[in-house]
Coordinates of C-alpha atoms and ligand atoms in Angstrom, one line a residue:
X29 CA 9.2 -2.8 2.8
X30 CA 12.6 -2.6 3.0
X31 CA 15.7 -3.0 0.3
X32 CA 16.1 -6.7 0.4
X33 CA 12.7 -7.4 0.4
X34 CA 11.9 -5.4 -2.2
X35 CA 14.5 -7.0 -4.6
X36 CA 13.5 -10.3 -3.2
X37 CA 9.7 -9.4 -4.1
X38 CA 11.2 -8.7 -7.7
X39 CA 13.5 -10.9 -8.0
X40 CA 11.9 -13.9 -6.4
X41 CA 11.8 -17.0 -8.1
X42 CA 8.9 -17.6 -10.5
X43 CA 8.3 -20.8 -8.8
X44 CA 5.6 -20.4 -5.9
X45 CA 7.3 -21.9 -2.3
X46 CA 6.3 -25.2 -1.0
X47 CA 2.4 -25.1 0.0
X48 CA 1.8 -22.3 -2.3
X49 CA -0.6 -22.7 -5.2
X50 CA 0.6 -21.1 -8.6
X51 CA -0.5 -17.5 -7.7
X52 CA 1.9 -18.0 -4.6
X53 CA -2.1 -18.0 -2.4
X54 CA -1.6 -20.2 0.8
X55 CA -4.8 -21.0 3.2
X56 CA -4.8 -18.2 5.7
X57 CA -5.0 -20.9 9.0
X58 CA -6.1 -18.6 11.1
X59 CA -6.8 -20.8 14.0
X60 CA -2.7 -21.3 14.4
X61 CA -2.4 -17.8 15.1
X62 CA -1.2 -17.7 18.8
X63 CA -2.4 -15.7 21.6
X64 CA 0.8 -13.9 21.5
X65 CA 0.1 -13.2 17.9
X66 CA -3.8 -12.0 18.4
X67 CA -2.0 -9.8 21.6
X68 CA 0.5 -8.3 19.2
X69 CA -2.4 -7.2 16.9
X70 CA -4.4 -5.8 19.2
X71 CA -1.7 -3.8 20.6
X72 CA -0.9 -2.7 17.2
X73 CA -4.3 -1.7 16.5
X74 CA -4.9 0.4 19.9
X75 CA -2.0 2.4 19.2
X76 CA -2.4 3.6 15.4
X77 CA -6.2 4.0 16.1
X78 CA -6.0 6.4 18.7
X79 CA -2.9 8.1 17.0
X80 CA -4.5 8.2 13.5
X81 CA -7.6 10.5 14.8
X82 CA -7.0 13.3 13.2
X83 CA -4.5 11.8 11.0
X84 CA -6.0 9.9 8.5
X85 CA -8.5 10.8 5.9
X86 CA -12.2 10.7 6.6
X87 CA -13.0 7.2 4.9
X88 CA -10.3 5.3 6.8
X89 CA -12.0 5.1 10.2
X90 CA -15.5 5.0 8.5
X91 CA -13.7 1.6 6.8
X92 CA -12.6 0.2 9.8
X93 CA -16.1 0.3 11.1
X94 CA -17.8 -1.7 8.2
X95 CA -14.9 -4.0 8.5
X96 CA -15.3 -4.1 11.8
X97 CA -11.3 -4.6 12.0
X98 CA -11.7 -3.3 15.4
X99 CA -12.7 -6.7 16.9
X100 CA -9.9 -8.5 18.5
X101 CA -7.1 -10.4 17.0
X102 CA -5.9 -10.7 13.8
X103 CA -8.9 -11.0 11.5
X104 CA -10.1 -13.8 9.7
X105 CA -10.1 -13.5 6.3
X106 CA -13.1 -15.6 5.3
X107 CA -15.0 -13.4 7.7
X108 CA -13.3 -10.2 6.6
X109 CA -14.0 -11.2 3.1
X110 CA -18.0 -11.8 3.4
X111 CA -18.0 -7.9 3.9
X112 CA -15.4 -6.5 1.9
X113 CA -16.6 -8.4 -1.2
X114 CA -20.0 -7.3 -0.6
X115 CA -19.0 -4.0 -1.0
X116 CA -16.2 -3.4 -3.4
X117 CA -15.8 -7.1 -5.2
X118 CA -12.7 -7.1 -3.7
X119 CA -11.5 -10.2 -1.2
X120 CA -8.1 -10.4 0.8
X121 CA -6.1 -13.9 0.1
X122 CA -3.4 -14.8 2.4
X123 CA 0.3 -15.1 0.6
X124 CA 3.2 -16.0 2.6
X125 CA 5.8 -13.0 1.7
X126 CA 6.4 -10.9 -1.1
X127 CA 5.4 -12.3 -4.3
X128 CA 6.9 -11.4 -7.5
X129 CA 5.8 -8.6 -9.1
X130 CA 3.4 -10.1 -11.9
X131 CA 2.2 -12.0 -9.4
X132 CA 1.1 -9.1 -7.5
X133 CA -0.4 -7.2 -10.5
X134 CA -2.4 -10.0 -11.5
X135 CA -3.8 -10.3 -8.2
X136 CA -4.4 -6.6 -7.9
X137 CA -6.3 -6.6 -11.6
X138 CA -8.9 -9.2 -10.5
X139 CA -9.5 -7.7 -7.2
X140 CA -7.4 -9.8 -4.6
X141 CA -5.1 -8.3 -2.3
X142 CA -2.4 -10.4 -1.5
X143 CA -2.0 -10.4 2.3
X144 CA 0.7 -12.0 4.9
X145 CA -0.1 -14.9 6.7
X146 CA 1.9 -13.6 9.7
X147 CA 2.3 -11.2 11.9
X148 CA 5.4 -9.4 13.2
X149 CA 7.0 -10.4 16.9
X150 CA 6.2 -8.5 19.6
X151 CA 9.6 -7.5 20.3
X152 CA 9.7 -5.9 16.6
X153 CA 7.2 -3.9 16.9
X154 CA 8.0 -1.3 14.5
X155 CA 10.8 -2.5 12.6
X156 CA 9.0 -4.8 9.4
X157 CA 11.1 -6.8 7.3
X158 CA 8.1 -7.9 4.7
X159 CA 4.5 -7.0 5.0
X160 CA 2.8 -9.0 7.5
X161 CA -0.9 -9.4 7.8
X162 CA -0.9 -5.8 10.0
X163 CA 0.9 -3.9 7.2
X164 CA -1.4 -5.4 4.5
X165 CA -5.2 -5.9 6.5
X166 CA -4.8 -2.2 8.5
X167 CA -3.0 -0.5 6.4
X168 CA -4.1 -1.3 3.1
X169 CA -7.8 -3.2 2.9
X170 CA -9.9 -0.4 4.8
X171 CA -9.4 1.7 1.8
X172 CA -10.8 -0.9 -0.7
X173 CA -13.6 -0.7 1.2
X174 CA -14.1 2.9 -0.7
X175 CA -15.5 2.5 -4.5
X176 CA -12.9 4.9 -6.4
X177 CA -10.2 3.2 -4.3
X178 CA -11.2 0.2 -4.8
X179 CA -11.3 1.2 -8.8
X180 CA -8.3 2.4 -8.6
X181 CA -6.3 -0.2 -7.0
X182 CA -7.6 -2.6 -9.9
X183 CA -6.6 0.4 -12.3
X184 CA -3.4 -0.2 -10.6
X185 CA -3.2 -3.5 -11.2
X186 CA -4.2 -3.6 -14.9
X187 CA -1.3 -0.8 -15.3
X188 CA 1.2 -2.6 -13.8
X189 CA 0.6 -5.9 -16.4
X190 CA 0.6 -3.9 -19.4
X191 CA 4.2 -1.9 -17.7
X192 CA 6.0 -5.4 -17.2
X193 CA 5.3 -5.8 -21.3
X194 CA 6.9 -2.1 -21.9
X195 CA 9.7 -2.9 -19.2
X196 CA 8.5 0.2 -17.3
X197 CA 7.2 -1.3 -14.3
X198 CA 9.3 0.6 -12.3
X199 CA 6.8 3.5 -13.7
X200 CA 4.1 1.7 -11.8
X201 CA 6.0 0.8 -9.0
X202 CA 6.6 4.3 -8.2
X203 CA 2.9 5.7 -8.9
X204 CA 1.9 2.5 -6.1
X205 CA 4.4 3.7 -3.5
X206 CA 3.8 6.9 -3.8
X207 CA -0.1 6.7 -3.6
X208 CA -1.1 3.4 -2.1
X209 CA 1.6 3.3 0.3
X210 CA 2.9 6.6 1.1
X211 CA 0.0 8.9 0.2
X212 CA -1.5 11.6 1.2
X213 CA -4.2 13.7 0.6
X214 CA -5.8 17.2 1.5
X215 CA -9.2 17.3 3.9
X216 CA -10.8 20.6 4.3
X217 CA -7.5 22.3 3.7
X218 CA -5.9 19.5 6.3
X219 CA -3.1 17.4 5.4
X220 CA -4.4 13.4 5.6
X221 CA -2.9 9.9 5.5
X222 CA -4.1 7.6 3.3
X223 CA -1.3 5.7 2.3
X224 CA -0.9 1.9 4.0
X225 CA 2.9 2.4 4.8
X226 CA 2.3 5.5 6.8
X227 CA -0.9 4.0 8.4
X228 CA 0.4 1.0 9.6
X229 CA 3.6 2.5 10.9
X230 CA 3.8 4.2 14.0
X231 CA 6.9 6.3 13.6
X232 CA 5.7 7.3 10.2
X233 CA 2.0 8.4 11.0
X234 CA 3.5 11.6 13.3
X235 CA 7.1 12.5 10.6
X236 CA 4.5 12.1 7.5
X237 CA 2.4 14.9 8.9
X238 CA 5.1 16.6 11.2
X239 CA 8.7 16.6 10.1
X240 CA 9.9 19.7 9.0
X241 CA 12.2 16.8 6.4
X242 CA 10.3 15.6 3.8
X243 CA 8.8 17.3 0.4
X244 CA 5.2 17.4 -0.2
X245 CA 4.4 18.0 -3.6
X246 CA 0.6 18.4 -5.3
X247 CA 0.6 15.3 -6.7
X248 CA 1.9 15.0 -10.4
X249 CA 1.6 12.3 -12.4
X250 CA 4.9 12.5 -14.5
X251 CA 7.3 14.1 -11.5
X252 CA 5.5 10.4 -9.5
X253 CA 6.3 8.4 -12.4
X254 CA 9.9 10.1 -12.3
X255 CA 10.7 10.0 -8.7
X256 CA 13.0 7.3 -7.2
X257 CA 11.8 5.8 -3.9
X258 CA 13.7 4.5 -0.7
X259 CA 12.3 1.5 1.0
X260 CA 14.1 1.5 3.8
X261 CA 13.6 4.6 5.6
X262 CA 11.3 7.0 5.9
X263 CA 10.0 8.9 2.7
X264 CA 11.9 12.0 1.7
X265 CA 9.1 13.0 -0.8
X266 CA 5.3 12.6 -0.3
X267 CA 2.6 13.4 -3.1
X268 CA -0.8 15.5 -2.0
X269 CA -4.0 14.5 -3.4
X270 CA -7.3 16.5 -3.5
X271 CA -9.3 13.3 -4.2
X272 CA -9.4 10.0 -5.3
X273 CA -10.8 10.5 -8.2
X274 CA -8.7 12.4 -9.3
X275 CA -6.0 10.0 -9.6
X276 CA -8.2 7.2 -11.0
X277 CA -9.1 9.6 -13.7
X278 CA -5.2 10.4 -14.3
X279 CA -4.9 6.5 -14.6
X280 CA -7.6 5.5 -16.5
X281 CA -7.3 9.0 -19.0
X282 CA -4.0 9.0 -19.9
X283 CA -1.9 6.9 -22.4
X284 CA 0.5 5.8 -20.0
X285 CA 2.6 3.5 -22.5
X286 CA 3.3 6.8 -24.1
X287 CA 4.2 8.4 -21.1
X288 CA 6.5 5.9 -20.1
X289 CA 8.3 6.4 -23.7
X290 CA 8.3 10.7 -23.0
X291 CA 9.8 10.1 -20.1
X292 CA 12.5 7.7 -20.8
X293 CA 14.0 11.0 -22.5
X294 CA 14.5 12.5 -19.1
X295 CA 16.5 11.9 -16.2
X296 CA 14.8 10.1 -13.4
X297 CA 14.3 12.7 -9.8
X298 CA 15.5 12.2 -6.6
X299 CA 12.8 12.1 -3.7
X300 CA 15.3 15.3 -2.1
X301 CA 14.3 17.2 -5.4
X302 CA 12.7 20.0 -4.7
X303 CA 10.9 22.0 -6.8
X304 CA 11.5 21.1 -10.7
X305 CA 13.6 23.2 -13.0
X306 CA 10.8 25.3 -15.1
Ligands
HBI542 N1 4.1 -8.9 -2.7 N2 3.0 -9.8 -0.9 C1 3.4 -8.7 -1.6 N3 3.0 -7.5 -1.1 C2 3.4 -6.3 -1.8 O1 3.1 -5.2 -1.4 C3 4.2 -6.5 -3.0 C4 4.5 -7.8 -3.4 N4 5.3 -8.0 -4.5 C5 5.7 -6.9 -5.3 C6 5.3 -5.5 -4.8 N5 4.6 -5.4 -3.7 C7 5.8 -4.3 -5.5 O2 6.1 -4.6 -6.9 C8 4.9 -3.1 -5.4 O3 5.2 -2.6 -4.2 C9 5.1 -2.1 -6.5
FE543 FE1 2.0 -2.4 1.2

């Protein structure tokens, strides 16, 4: 997501756009997607499947199978939904951009992901101004397919409501980016993708893995809560997990209203931090 549409998603107007009802939800009208569009999904699709093999963790490509995301063309979400809900509680609503952040939150606490009712052109095939329905539907809803994710993004959610009464949302904003959307996690000693802005991005799914560039810390909850993020480029720090659990648990068993407070005594880290002062 990049600069201005981050600030746009948190600055946005509290007034939903035109067609929107008050939790900024739109109907998905899936039957105006174009053949160009269904074409540009599928040739998104093609190219991070056969690139993440290897790539991403385990229960990603399991995912995709009980979604069956693999059938052509952008999916439809009332379709999509019948088996997501069935197995996590979660379902996918269609929003028309970024929404503002409580918005989002709220969404994310009672199990909705809030996901783009359009997809990018086929001449921008890797450059994404906002998340479209690629970003949000490959990269992010396999994973809620999984139970502790799936806990986890509600977790998330409730978190990030509760942050935007401390003012410390950019707290949560930071544990999100760098799990949800720019994780990864270790496999049998392997190094995994899991987060949805390195799965859905091409460029991404070989430098998260490959480049010599970035950091990769074991993930740690108060150097995540602490680290700034960039959201135009790619990431210059990335956080390992073991499991999932393991960061649900860190969620759901710590006091995270007096973490916030602790660390507003220190001085927030840049992602090209490298290893912490003792
Ligand atoms: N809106 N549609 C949409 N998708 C997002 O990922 C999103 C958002 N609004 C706010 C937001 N993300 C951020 O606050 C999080 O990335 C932290
Ligand atoms: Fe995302």
């Amino acid at each position: 997501m990049s600069e201005q549409a981050q600030k746009h998603g948190a600055l946005a107007s509290p007034l939903p756009p035109p067609g929107a009802a008050a939790d900024w939800t739109v109907p998905q009208r899936w039957e105006e997607f174009s053949a160009e569009d269904h074409r540009v999904w599928d040739t998104l699709f093609a190219r991070q499947q056969s690139l993440l093999q290897g790539r991403a963790v385990e229960a990603f490509g399991k995912s995709l199978d009980v979604l069956r995301l693999s059938r052509p063309g952008v999916p439809n979400f009332d379709e999509l939904n019948d088996r997501l809900h069935a197995r996590t509680g979660w379902s996918v609503v269609a929003v028309p951009g970024l929404v503002p952040d409580d918005v989002f939150f709220r969404h994310l606490s009672e199990r909705r992901f809030p996901a783009g009712n359009f997809i990018r052109a086929a001449d921008q095939l890797d450059y994404l101004e906002e998340p479209d329905v690629f970003h949000d539907v490959f990269g992010h809803v396999p994973l809620l397919a999984q139970p502790e994710v799936a806990d986890f993004m509600q977790a998330l959610g409730q978190q990030g409501l509760q942050a935007l009464d401390l003012n410390s949302l950019h707290r949560v904003a930071r544990l999100y980016w760098y799990t949800v959307e720019f994780g990864l996690a270790r496999e049998r000693g392997d190094l995994r993708i899991y987060g949805a802005g390195i799965l859905s991005s091409f460029g991404e799914s070989h430098y998260a893995l490959e480049s010599a560039k970035p950091h990769r810390h074991d993930f740690d909850l108060k150097r995540v809560l602490r680290t700034q993020y960039r959201t135009d480029a790619f990431q210059l720090s990335y956080f390992v997990i073991e499991r999932f659990e393991d960061v649900l648990e860190l969620v759901l068993g710590n006091d995270l209203a007096a973490l916030y407070a602790e660390l507003d005594k220190l001085p927030d880290l840049s992602p090209e931090a490298a290893q912490l002062a003792a």
